[in-house]
XYZ file of C-alpha atoms in Angstrom:
590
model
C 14.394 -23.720 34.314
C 15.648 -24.439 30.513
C 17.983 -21.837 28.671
C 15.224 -21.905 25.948
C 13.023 -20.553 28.314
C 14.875 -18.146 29.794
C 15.656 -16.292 26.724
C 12.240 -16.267 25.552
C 11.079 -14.488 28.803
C 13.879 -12.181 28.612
C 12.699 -11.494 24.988
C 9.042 -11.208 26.685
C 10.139 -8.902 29.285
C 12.073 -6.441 27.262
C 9.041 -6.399 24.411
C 6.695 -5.071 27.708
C 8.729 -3.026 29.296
C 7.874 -0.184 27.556
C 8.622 2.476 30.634
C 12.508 1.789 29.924
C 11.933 2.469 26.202
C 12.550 5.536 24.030
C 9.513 5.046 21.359
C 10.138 8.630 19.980
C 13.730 6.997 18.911
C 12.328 3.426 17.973
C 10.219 2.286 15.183
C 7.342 1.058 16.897
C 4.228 0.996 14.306
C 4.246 0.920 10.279
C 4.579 4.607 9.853
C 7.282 5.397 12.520
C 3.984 7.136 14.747
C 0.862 7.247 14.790
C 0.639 9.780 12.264
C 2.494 7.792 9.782
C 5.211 11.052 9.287
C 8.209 8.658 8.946
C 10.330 11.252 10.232
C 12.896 10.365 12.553
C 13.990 12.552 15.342
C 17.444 11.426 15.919
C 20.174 13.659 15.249
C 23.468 11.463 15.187
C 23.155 11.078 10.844
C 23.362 14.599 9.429
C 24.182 15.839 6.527
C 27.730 17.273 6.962
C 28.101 13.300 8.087
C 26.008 11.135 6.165
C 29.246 10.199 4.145
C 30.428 7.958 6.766
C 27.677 5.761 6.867
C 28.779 2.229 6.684
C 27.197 -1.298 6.938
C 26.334 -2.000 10.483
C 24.925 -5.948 9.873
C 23.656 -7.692 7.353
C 20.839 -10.707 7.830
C 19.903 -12.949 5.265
C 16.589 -14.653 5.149
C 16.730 -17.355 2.643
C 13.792 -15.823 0.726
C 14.705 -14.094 -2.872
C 11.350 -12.633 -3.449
C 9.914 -9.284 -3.846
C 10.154 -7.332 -0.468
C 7.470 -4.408 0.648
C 8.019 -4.385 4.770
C 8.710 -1.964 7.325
C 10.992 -3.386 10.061
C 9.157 -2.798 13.390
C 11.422 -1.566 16.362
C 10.628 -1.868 19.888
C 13.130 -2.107 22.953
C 15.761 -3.148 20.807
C 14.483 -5.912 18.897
C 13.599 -5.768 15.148
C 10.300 -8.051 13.515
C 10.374 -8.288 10.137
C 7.354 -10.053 8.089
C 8.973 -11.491 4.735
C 7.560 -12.852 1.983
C 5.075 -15.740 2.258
C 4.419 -14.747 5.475
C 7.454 -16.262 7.575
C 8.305 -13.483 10.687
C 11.948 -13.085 12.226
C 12.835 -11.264 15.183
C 16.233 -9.901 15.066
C 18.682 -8.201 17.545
C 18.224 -4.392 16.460
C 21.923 -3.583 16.993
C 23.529 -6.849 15.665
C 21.298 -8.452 13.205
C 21.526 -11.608 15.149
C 18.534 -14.124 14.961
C 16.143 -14.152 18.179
C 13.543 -16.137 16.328
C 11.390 -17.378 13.197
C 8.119 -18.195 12.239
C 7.287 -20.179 9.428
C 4.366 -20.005 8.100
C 1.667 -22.626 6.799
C 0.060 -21.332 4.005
C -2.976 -22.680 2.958
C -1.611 -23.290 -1.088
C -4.990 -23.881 -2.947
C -5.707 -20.707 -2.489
C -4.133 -17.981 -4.969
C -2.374 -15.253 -4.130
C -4.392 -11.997 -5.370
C -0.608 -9.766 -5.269
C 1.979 -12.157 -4.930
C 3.827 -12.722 -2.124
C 5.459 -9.605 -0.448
C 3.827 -8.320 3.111
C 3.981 -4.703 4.091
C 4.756 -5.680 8.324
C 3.131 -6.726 11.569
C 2.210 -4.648 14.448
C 3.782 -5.020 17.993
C 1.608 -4.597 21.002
C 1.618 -6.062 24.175
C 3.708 -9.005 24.291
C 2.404 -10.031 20.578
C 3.243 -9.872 16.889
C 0.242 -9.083 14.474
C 0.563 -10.347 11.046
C -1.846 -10.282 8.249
C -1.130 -13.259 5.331
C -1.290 -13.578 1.366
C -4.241 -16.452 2.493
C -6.298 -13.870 4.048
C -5.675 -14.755 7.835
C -4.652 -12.834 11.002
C -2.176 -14.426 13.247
C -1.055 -13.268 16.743
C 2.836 -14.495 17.718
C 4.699 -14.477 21.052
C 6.717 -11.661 20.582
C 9.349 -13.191 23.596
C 9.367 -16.947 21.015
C 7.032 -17.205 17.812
C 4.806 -19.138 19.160
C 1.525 -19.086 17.534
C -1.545 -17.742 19.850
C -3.818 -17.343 17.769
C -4.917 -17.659 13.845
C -8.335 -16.494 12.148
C -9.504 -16.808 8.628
C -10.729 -13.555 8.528
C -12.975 -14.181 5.163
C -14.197 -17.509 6.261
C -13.242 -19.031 2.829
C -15.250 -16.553 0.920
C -12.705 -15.601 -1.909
C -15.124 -13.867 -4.130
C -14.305 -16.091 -7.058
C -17.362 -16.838 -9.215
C -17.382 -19.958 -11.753
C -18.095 -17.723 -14.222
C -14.512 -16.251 -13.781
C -13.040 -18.973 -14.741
C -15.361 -19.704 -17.648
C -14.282 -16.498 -19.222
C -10.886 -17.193 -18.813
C -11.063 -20.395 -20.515
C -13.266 -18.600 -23.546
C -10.300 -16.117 -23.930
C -7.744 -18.883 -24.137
C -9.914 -21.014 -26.216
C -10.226 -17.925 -28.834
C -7.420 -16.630 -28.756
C -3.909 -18.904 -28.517
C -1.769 -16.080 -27.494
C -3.037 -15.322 -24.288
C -2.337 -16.926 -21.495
C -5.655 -15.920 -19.020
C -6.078 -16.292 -15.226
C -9.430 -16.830 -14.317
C -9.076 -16.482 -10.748
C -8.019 -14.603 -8.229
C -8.146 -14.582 -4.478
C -8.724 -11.992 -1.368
C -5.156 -11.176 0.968
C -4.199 -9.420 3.594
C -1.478 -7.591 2.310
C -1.234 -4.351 4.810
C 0.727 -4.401 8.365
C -1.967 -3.930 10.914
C -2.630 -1.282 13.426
C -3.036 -1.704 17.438
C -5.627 0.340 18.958
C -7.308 -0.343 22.682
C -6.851 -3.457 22.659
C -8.124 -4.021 18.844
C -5.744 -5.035 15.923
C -7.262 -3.219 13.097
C -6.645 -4.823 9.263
C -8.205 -4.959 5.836
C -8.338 -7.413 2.985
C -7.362 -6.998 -0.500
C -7.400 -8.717 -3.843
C -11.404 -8.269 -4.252
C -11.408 -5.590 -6.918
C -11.657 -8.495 -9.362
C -10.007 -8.289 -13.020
C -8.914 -11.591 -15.142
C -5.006 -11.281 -15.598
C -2.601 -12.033 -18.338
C -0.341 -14.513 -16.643
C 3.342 -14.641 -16.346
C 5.564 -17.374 -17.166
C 6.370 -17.823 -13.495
C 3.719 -19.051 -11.404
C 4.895 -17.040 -8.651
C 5.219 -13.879 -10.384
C 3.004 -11.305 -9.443
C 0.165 -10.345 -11.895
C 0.672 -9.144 -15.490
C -1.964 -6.910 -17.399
C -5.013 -6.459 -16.317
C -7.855 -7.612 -18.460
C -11.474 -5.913 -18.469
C -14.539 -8.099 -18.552
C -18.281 -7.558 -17.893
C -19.587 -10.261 -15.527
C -20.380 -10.939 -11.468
C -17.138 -12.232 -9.612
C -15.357 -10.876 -7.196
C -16.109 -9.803 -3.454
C -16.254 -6.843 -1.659
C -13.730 -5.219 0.714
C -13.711 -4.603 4.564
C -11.725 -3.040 6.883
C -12.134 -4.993 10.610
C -11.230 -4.707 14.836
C -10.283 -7.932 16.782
C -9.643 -8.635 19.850
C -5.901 -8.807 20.410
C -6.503 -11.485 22.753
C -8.659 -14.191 21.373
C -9.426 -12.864 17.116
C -12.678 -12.416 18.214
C -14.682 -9.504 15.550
C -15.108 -6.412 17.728
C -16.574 -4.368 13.846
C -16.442 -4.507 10.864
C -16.743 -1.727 8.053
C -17.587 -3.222 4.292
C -15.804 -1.067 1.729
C -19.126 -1.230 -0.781
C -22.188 -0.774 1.257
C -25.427 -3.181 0.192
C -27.616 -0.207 -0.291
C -26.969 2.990 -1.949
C -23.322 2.106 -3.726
C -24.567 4.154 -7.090
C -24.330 7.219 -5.217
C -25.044 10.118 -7.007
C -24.460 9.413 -10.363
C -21.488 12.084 -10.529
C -20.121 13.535 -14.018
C -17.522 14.903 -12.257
C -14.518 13.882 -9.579
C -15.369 15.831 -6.833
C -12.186 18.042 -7.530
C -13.740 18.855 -10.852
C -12.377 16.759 -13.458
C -14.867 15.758 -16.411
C -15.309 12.060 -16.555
C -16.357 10.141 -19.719
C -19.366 8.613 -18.475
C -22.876 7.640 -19.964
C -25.020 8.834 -16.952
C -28.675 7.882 -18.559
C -26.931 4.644 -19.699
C -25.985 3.562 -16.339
C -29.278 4.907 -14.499
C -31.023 2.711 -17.599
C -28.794 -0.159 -16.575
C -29.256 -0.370 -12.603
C -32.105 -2.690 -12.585
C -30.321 -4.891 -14.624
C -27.766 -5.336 -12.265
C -29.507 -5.462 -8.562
C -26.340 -7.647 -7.215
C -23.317 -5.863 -8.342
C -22.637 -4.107 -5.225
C -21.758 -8.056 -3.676
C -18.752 -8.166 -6.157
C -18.235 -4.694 -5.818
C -14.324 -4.285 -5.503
C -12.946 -1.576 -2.668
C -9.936 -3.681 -1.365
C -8.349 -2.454 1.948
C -5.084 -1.318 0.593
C -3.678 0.816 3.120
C -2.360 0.537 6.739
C -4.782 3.242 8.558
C -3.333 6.478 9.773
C -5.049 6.681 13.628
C -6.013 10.124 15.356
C -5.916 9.163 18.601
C -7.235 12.104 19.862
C -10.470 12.739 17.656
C -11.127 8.598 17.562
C -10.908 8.395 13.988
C -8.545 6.160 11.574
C -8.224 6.810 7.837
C -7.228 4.389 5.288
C -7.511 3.513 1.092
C -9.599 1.649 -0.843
C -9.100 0.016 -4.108
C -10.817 0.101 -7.765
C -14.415 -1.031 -7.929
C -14.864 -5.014 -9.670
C -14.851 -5.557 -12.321
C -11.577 -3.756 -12.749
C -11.596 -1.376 -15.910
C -15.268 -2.515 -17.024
C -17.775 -0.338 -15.868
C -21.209 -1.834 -18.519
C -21.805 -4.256 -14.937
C -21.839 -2.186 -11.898
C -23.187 1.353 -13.134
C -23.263 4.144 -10.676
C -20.648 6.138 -9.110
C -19.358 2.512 -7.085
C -19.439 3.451 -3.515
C -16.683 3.221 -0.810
C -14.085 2.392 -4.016
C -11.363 4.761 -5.052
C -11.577 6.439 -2.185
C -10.132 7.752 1.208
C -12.285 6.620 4.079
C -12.396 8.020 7.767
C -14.299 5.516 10.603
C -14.966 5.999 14.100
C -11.788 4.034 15.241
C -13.778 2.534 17.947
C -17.041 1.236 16.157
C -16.095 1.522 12.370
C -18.834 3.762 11.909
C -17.947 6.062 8.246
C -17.498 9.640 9.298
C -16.754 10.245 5.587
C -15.781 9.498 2.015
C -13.427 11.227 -0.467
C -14.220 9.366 -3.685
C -10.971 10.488 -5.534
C -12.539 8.909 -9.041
C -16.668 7.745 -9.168
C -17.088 4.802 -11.280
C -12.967 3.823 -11.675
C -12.100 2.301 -14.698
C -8.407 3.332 -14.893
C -7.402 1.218 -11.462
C -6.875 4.452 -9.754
C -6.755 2.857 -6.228
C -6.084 4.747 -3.228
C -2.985 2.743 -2.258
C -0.138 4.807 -0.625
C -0.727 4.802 2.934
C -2.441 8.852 4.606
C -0.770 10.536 6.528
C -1.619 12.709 9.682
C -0.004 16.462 10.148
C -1.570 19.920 11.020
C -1.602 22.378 7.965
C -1.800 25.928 7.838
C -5.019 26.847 5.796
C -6.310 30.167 5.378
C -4.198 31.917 8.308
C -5.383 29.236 10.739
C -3.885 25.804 11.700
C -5.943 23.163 10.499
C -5.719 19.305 11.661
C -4.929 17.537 7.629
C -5.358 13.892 6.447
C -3.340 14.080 3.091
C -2.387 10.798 1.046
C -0.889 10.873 -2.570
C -2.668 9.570 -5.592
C -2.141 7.332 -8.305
C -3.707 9.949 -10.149
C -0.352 12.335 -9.587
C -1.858 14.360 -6.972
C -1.168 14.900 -3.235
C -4.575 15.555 -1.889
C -4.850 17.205 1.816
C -7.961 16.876 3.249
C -9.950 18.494 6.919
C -9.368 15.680 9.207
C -12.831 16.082 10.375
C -15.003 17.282 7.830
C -13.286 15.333 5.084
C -13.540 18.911 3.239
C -10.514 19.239 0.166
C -8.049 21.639 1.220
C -6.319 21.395 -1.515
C -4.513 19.033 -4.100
C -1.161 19.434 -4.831
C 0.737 20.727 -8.284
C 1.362 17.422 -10.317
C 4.147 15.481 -9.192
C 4.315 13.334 -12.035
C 3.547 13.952 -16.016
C 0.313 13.242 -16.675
C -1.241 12.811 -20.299
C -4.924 11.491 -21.700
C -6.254 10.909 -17.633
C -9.590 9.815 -17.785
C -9.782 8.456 -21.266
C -11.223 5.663 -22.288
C -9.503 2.546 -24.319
C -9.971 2.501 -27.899
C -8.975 -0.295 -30.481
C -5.959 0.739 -31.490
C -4.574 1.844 -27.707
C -4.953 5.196 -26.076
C -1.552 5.805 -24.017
C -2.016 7.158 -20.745
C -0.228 8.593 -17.850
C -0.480 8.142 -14.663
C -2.281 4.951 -15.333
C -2.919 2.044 -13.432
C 1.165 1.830 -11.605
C 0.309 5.401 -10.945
C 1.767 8.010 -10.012
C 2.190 7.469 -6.097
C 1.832 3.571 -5.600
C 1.614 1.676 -2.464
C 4.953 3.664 -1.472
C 4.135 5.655 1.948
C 5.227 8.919 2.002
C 7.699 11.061 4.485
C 6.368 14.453 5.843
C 8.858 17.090 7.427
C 6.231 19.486 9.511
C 9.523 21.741 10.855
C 10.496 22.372 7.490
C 6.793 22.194 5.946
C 7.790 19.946 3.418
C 6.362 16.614 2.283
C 8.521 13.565 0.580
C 6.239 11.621 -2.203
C 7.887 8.478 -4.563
C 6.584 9.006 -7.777
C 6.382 6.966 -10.953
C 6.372 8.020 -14.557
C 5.775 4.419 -16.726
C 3.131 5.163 -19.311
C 0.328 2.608 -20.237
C -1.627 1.222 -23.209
C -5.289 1.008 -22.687
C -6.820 -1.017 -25.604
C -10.320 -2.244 -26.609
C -10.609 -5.612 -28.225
C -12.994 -8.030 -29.412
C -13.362 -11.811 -30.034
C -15.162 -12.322 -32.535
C -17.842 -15.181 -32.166
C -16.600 -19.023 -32.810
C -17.987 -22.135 -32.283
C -20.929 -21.948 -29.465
C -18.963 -19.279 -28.066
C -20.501 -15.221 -28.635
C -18.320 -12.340 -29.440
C -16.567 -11.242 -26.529
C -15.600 -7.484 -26.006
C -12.990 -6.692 -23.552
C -10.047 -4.194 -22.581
C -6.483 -4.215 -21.380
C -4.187 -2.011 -19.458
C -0.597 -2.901 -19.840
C 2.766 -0.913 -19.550
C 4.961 -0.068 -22.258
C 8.016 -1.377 -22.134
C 10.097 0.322 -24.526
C 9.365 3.801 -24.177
C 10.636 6.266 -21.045
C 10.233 5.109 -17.813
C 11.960 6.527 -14.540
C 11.176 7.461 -11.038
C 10.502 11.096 -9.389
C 10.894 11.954 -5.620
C 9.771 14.983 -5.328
C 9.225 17.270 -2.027
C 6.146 19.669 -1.936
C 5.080 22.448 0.104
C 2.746 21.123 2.977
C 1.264 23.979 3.268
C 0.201 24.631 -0.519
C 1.148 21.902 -2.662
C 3.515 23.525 -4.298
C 6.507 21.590 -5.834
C 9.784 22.104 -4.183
C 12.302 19.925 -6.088
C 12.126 17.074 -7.700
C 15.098 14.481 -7.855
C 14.669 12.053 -11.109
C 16.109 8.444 -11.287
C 16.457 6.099 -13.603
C 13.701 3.393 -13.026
C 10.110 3.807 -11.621
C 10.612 4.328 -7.600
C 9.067 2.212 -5.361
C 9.189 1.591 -1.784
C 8.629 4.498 0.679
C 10.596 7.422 1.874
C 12.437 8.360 5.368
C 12.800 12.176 6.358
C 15.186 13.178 9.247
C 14.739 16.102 11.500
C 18.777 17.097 10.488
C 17.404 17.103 6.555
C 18.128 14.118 4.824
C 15.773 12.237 2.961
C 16.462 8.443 2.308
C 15.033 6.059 -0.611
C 16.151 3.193 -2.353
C 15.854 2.376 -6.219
C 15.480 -0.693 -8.411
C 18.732 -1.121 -9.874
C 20.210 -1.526 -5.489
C 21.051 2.482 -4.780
C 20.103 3.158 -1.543
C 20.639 6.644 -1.122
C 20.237 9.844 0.646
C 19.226 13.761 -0.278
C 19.297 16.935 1.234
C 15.805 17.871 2.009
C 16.294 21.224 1.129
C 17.854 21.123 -1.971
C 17.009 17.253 -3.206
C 20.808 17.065 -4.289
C 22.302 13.357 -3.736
C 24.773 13.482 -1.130
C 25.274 9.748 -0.206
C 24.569 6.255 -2.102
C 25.493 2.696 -1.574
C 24.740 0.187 -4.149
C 23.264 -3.528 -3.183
C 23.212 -6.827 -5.351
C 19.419 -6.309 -5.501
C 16.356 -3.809 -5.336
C 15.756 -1.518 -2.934
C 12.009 -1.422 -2.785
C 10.755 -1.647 0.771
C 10.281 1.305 3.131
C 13.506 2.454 5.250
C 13.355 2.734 8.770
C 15.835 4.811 11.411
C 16.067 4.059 14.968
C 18.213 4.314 18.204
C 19.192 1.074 20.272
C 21.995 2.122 23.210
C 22.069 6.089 22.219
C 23.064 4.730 18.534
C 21.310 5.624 14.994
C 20.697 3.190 12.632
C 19.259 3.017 9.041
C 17.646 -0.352 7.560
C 15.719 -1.368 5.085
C 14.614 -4.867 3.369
C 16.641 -5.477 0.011
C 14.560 -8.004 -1.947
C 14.004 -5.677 -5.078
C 10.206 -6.304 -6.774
C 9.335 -8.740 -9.706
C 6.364 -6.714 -11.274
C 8.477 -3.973 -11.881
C 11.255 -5.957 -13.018
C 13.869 -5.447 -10.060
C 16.179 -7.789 -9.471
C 15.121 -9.821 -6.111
C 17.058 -10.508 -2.993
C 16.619 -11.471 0.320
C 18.580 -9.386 3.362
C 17.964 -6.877 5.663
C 20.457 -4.519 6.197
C 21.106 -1.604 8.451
C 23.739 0.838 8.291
C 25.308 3.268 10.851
C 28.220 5.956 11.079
C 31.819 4.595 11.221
C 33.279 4.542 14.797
C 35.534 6.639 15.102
C-alpha cells in the first residue's frame, strides 16, 4: 500500500468521522450553522485578551486576485475555493498543504463577476464547488480527485446576438466607450448540503451591457441600460450528491404571471416612479420578456431544517436599469424567496423593489434567528438590503416584521436618471452588498457591513448616424471623487434599532464574525483586519496586511485551540489592492 494512498484515506477517514468532531467549534457550512449566525461559541479570544493575538500560519496560493470565500472547517482540515475555481485543503492548525485542485475552465465563456468564489460545501467524504463557467463539481475530500462535474446550464448563457449588436452600435457612435456586449451565467455562491442534495444557484443572468475595464480580467465597470431581449433567467437547483443528477429545480422568473400585480408601491410602502397604464399598454408587446427575465441566484440559502424550508436572494430583473422591455412588477427578481427545501416548491416572495431599475439585488446572504415580536417569540428570516435596510421577516408566513432604522445615508432612492445625472445613495454597490452578516441572539444584537459610495445615474442618447437610429440609454456609475467610506453598524434584533455604528475609511466589504465573549471581527480595504467590542463598537485590536481584507472571517477550534482566518486577496472593483494568502491568527503561547 503506497504512502500516497495512505494519506489520502487518512484525510478520508478524518473528513467522515464526524462522531469524534466538535461541529459547534468548527466551521462546517458557509455561515458557521445552519442558520448562517456566524457567531462563534468559543471562548479562548476575549476581549480583555484579544491584544495578544498573533499570526498563527500563513499560506500562500499563488493567485493575486480578488478574494470573497469562507474557509470551510471540518475535523481539522480547512478547504478553501480561490479564485478561478482552484480548491486547497489545508491543515487547520498549521496551514500546511494536504491538497489542490486545479481547475479547467472552459475560457470562451465570459465571466459574468469576475473571478472570486464565495466557498464549497463539505459533506460526506466530498467537496462541492460551484465555478465562474457555470458548473458543479464534486472532489474527494481525502485527495481532489474529481467525481463528478455538471454543466448545470447546459451551455445556455442567455446571450442574445442582439447583445452584441448593441454593443458594437455604442462603440461605433460613440469613440469613448469601450462596450461589452456580452455577458455570461456563473455560479458564484458556496453551495448548501441537504439530505443528500447539494443545493446551488446561478448568477450573471440579470443582463446589462458594461463599460469595460482596461484589464480583461477586471471585474465589470458601469452598468449600461438598454431596451432589448438578452439575457436568461435565474434558478436555484438540488442534485444528487452522488451522481449530479437534477433532483428540482426552482426558476427565479416564472413563465406565467411574472407582471404580478402591477404594484405602485414596495410592499413596505415606498412610492415608486412608475408608468402603470404604460406598462399594462406595453405587455402584449413584449409576450417573451419573462425568458430573459434576470433574478440571478445570488445568495448561499439559509436552511430551516426543522420547518423544511431554505431562503435565499435574487438579483435585478434583465435588462438591468431599463424597464420600457419587460413591464410589470418582474416576478421572483429583487426579492427574498422561501422553497420547500425538499421539492423547491415557493412558499413565498418578498419582492423588496417591483420592477428594479436601480440594481437593488438581494445579495447579502439571510439569516435564521428567533425574534421577539409583539411579546411573543417569533421564528425570523432577516437579510440586509442594498437598499440600507435590515428587513426581518415571519419565517413562515413571509409576513414583514419589521425593517430596520437606516444603516447607511440614503438620498434620491427610487429616482429615476435624468440627462444631466441624478446622484443617488444607496445605489447599485448598496448599502449591504454580498457581505453576510453576524447575528449575536444572547446579546440581541445584529452585525451588518455597510457601504456609503454614492452613484451617478444618467440618461443619454445617440443621436442617429449612418443606418444606425437614435439610441437612448442610461448609466449607473460611482463617483469617484466625492466621500466614500464604510459603516459596520450593530442593530437591535429585536427592533431594528441602531446600536452603534463604527465608520472606516473605504467602503467595507467582506462579511462579519461575532463571538459569544463580544468581539466583532472585519477586515477593510486598505489590509486592517480588526476587532470591536460588540457592545460598544470601539476598536480594540487591528493588524494590518500587504493587501485587502475582503472575504468573510471564520473562527474555529482544532485540539481545544481558537483560531481566526480569513482570505487576504483584497477586491479589484472596489479598488483594493489584491493578494493571495490565507491567514489565521491565534493568542500568543504563553
Amino acid at each position: 500500500m503506497t504512502l500516497p494512498y495512505l494519506f489520502a484515506t487518512a484525510i478520508a477517514m478524518s473528513v467522515c468521522a464526524t462522531a469524534l468532531a466538535k461541529p459547534d467549534t468548527e466551521w462546517p457550512v458557509f455561515g458557521g450553522n445552519w442558520n448562517h449566525q456566524r457567531h462563534s461559541p468559543s471562548t479562548q479570544i476575549a476581549p480583555d485578551n484579544v491584544a495578544q493575538l498573533d499570526t498563527a500560519w500563513e499560506f500562500d496560493t499563488g493567485i493575486s486576485s480578488s478574494f470573497q470565500a469562507t474557509p470551510i472547517v471540518v475535523n481539522g482540515v480547512m478547504y478553501v475555493s480561490l479564485p478561478f475555481n482552484h480548491v486547497v485543503a489545508l491543515k487547520a492548525d498549521t496551514g500546511k498543504l494536504l491538497w489542490r485542485y486545479t481547475h479547467d475552465r472552459i475560457k470562451d465563456r465570459p465571466m459574468c463577476c469576475g473571478p472570486a468564489n464565495r466557498g464549497v460545501a463539505v459533506s460526506n467524504g466530498k467537496v462541492f464547488m460551484g465555478t465562474v463557467d457555470s458548473r458543479l463539481l464534486a472532489l474527494d475530500a481525502g485527495n481532489g480527485t474529481k467525481l463528478w462535474d455538471i454543466d448545470v446550464t447546459k451551455g445556455d448563457q442567455g446571450v442574445r446576438e442582439d447583445a452584441s449588436a448593441l454593443g458594437s452600435q455604442l462603440n461605433t457612435q460613440d469613440g469613448k466607450l469601450e462596450v461589452s456586449g456580452t455577458s455570461g451565467a456563473g455560479i458564484n455562491m458556496a453551495p448548501m448540503v441537504f439530505d443528500g442534495k447539494v443545493i446551488v444557484g446561478i448568477t450573471g443572468v440579470g443582463y446589462g451591457l458594461h463599460l469595460d475595464s482596461p484589464d480583461p480580467d477586471a471585474p465589470l465597470g458601469s452598468v449600461v441600460g438598454i431596451a432589448g431581449n438578452y439575457g436568461r433567467r435565474g434558478f436555484m437547483a438540488a442534485y444528487d450528491i452522488n451522481t449530479g443528477a437534477q433532483a428540482w429545480k426552482f426558476d427565479t422568473v416564472p413563465e406565467k404571471g411574472w407582471e404580478g400585480t402591477f404594484t405602485r408601491k414596495t410592499p413596505d410602502g415606498v412610492v415608486l416612479p412608475r408608468d402603470i397604464d404604460q406598462e399594462k399598454a406595453d405587455v402584449s408587446k413584449y409576450p417573451d420578456a419573462w425568458q430573459f427575465g434576470g433574478g440571478s441566484a445570488w445568495s448561499t440559502p439559509a436552511i430551516d431544517r426543522e420547518n423544511g424550508m431554505l431562503y435565499f436572494g435574487t438579483g435585478n430583473p434583465s435588462p438591468q436599469m431599463e424597464g420600457s422591455s419587460r413591464p410589470g412588477d418582474n416576478l421572483y427578481t429583487a426579492s427574498l424567496v422561501a422553497l420547500d427545501i425538499r421539492t423547491g416548491e415557493l412558499k413565498w416572495h418578498y419582492q423588496q423593489v417591483p420592477h428594479d431599475m436601480w440594481g437593488y439585488d438581494v445579495a447579502s446572504p439571510p439569516v435564521l434567528f428567533t425574534v421577539r415580536h409583539q411579546g411573543q417569540a417569533v421564528q425570523a428570516v432577516g437579510q440586509a438590503g442594498k437598499t440600507g435596510w435590515f428587513y426581518v421577516h415571519n419565517r413562515i408566513t413571509g409576513a414583514l416584521l419589521f425593517k430596520s432604522e437606516a444603516f447607511v445615508p440614503q438620498h434620491n432612492m427610487f429616482t429615476l436618471p435624468s440627462e444631466q445625472g441624478n446622484v443617488i445613495y444607496p445605489g447599485v454597490i448598496g448599502g449591504s452588498n454580498w457581505s453576510p452578516v453576524s447575528v449575536d441572539e444572547q446579546r440581541r444584537m445584529v452585525f451588518i457591513a455597510g457601504i456609503h459610495w454614492p452613484v451617478k445615474y444618467q440618461l443619454h442618447e445617440l443621436k442617429a448616424k449612418g443606418n444606425k437610429p437614435a439610441l437612448k440609454y442610461s448609466s449607473m456609475s460611482p463617483i469617484e471623487d466625492g466621500e466614500k467610506y464604510g459603516l459596520l453598524s450593530a442593530l437591535h434584533l429585536d427592533t431594528g434599532k441602531l446600536l452603534w455604528q463604527h465608520k472606516v475609511k473605504a467602503p467595507l466589504i467582506g462579511g462579519v464574525l461575532s463571538t459569544k465573549t463580544g468581539l466583532v471581527f472585519s477586515g477593510e480595504g486598505s489590509g486592517e483586519f480588526f476587532a470591536l467590542d460588540s457592545n460598544t463598537g470601539k476598536r480594540v485590536w487591528e493588524q494590518t496586511n500587504p493587501a485587502g481584507v475582503n472575504a468573510p472571517p471564520v473562527s474555529y477550534e482544532v485540539n481545544g485551540k481558537q483560531y481566526l482566518a480569513v482570505a487576504i486577496g483584497g477586491n479589484k472593483l472596489f479598488g483594493f489592492k489584491q493578494g493571495q494568502t490565507i491567514k489565521a491568527w491565534a493568542l500568543k503561547a504563553k
